[in-house]
Tab-separated table of C-alpha atoms and ligand atoms in Angstrom:
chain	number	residue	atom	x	y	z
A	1	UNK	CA	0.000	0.000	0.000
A	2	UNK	CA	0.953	3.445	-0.673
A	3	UNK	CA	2.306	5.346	2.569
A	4	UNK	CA	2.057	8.788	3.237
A	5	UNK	CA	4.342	10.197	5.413
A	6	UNK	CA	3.706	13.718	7.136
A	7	UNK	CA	7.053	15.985	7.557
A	8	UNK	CA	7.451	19.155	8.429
A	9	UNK	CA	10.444	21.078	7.031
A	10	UNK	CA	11.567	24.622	7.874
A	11	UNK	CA	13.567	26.913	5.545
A	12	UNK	CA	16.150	29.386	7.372
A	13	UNK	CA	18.596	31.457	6.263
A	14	UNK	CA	19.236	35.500	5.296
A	15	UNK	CA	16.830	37.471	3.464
A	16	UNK	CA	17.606	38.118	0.016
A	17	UNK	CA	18.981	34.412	-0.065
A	18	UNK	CA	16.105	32.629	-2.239
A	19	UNK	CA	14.537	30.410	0.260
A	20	UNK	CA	10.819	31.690	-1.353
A	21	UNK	CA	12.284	31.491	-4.443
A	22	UNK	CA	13.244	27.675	-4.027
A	23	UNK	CA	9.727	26.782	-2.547
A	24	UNK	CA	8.288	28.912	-5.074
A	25	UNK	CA	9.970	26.141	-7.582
A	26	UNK	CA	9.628	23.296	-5.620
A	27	UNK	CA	5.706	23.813	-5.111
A	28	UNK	CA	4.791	25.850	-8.772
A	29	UNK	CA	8.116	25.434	-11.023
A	30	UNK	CA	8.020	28.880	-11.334
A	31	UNK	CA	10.431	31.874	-10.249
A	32	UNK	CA	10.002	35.662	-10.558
A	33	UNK	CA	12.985	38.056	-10.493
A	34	UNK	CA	10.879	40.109	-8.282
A	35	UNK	CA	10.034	38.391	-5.116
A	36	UNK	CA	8.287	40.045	-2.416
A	37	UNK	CA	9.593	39.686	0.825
A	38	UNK	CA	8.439	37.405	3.472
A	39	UNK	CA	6.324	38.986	6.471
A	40	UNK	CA	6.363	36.098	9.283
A	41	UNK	CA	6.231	33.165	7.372
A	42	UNK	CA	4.793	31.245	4.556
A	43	UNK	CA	3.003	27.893	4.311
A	44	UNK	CA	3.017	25.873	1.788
A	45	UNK	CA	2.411	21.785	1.516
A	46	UNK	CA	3.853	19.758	-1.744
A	47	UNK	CA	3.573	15.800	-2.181
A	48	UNK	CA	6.975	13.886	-3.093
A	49	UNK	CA	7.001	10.549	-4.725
A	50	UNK	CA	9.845	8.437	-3.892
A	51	UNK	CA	8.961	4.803	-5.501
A	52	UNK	CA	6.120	3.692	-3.678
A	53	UNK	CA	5.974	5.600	-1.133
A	54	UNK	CA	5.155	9.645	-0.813
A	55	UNK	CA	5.824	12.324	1.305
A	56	UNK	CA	4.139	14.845	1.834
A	57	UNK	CA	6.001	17.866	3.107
A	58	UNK	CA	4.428	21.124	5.492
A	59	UNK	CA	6.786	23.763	4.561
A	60	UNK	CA	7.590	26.766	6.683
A	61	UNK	CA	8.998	29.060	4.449
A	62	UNK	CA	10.609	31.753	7.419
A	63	UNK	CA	11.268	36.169	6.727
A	64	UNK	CA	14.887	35.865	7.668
A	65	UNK	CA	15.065	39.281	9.259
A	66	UNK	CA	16.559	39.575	12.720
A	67	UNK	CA	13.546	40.957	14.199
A	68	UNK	CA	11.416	37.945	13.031
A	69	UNK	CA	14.011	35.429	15.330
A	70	UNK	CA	11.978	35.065	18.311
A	71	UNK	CA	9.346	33.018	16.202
A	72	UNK	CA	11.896	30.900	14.374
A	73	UNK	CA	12.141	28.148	17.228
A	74	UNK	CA	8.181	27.753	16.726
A	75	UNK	CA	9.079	27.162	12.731
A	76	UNK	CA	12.074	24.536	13.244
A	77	UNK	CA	10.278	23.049	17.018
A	78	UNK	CA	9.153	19.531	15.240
A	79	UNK	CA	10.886	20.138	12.366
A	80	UNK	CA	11.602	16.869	10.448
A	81	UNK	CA	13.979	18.568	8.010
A	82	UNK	CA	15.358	22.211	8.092
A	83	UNK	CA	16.920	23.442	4.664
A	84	UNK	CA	19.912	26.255	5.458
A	85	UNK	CA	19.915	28.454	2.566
A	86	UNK	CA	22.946	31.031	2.248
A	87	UNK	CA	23.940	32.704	-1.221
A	88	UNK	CA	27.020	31.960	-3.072
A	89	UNK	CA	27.625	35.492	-3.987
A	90	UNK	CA	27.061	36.949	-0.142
A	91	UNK	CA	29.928	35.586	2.413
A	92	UNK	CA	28.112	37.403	5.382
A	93	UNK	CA	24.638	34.892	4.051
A	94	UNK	CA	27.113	31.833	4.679
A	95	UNK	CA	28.561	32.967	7.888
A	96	UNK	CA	24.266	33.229	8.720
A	97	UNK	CA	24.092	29.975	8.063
A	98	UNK	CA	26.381	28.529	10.142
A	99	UNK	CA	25.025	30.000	12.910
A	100	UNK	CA	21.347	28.701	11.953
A	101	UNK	CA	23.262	25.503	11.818
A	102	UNK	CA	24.652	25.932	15.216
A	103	UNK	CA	20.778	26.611	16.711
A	104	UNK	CA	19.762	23.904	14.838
A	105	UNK	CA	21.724	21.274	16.026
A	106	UNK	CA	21.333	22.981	19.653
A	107	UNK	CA	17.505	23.712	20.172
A	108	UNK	CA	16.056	21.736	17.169
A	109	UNK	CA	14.903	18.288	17.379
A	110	UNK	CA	17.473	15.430	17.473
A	111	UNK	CA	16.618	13.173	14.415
A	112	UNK	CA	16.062	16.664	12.610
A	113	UNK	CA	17.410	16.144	8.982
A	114	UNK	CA	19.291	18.872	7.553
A	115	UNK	CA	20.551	20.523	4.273
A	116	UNK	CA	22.459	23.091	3.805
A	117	UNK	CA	21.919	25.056	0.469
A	118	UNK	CA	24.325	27.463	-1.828
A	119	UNK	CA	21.487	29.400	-3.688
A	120	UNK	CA	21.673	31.652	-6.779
A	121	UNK	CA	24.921	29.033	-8.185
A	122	UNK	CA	23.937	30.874	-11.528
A	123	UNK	CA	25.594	33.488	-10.512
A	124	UNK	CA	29.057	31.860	-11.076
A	125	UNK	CA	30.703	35.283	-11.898
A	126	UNK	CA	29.844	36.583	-8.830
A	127	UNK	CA	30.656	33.863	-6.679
A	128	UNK	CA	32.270	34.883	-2.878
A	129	UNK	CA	31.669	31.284	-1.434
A	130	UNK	CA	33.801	28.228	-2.531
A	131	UNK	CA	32.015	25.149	-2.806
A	132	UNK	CA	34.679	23.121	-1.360
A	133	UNK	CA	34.842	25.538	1.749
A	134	UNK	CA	30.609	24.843	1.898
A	135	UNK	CA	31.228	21.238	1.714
A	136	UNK	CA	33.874	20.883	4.391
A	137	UNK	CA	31.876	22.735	6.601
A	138	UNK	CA	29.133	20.380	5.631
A	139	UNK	CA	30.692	17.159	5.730
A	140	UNK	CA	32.398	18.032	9.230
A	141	UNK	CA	28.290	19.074	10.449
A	142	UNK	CA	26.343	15.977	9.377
A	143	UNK	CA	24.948	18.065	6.425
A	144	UNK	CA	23.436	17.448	3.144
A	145	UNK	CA	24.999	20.083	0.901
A	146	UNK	CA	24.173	21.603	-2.525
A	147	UNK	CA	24.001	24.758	-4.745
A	148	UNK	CA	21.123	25.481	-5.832
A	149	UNK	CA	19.280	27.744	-8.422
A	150	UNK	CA	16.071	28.555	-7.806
A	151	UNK	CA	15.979	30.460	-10.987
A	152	UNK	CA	17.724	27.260	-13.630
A	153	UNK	CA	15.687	25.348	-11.364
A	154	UNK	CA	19.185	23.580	-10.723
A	155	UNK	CA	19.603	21.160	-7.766
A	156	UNK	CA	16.004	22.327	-5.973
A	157	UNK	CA	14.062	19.271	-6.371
A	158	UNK	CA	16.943	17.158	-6.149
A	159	UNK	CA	17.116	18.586	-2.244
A	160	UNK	CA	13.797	17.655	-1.341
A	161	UNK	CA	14.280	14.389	-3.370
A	162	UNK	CA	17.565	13.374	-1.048
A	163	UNK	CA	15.513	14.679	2.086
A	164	UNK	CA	12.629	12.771	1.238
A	165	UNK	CA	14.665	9.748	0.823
A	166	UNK	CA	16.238	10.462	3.871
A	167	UNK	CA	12.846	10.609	6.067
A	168	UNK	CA	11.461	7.628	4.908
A	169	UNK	CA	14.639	5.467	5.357
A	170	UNK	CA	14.584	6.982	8.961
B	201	LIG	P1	14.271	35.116	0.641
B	201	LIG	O1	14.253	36.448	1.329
B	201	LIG	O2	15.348	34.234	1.177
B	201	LIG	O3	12.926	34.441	0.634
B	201	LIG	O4	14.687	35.389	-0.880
B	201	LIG	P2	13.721	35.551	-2.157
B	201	LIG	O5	13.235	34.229	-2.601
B	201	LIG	O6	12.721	36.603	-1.872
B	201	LIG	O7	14.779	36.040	-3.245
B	201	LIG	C1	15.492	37.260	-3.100
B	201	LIG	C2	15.918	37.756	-4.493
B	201	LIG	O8	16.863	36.855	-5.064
B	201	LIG	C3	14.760	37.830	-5.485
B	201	LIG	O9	14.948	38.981	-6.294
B	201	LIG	C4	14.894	36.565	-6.311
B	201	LIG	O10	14.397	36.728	-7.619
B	201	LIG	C5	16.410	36.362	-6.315
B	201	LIG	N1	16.786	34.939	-6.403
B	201	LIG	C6	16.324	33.923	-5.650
B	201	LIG	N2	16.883	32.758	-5.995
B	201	LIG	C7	17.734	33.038	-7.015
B	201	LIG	C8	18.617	32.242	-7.819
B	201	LIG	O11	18.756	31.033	-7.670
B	201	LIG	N3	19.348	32.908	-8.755
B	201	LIG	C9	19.247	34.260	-8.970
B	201	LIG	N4	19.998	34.801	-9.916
B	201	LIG	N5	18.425	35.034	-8.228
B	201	LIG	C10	17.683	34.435	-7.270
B	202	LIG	MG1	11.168	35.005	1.594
């Protein structure tokens, strides 16, 4: 029989880094040069297939402004999967994420899985963040890593794909 398994994954990470923009093409495989910012946070659910089985994820899609970090804990409290979103072109967006990272793995749940994401990797020219400096950091935090476009569409449902996978082999 088919299985449906419930999981509820946050996004965190700077503004300006693409996290709506990579739900926005996970959920609608669409993307707009113009996205408005997030007030709060945004909702969003999207069904996975992975063989035979399906899950279906409850996406928190978070602001990213400092003033909004009170709430995050009641985004990534539960949180089956958290996806860490920096940009490769913004140094001060990776050094962001590592501290999401570090709250993560210190107030989030235990069995929480987690990917870390290099957004905007279309922007090759103006990259500021190695890869191979991303993936040490990842390898050496338990970490699924990759860059993403949420504009190519590159990598994004690949993410949820390996997270998906992930969940159900949990
Ligand atoms: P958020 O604040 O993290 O939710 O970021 P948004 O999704 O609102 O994106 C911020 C800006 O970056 C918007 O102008 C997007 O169009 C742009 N953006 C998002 N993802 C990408 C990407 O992969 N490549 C490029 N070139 N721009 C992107
Ligand atoms: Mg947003």
């Amino acid at each position: 029989a088919n299985k449906i398994k419930n999981a509820k994954l946050v996004l965190l990470g700077d503004v300006g880094t693409g996290k709506s923009s990579i739900v926005l093409r996970f959920v609608k495989g669409q993307f707009v040069e113009f996205q408005e910012s997030t007030i709060g946070a945004a909702f969003f659910s999207q069904m996975l297939a992975v063989n035979d089985e399906t899950v279906k994820f409850e996406i928190w899609d978070t602001a990213g402004q400092e003033r909004y970090h009170s709430l995050a804990p009641m985004y990534y409290r539960g949180a089956a999967a958290a996806i860490v979103v920096y940009d490769i072109t913004n140094p001060a967006s990776f050094t962001r994420a590592k501290k999401w990272v570090q709250e993560l793995q210190a107030q989030g749940n235990a069995n929480c899985v987690m990917a870390l994401a290099g957004n905007k990797a279309d922007l090759l020219e103006s990259r500021k963040v190695s890869t191979e400096e991303a993936k040490i950091y990842a390898q050496e935090n338990g970490l699924f890593f990759m860059e993403t476009s949420a504009k190519t569409a590159i990598n994004v449902n690949d993410m949820f794909y390996e997270i998906a996978k992930t969940l159900l082999h949990q």
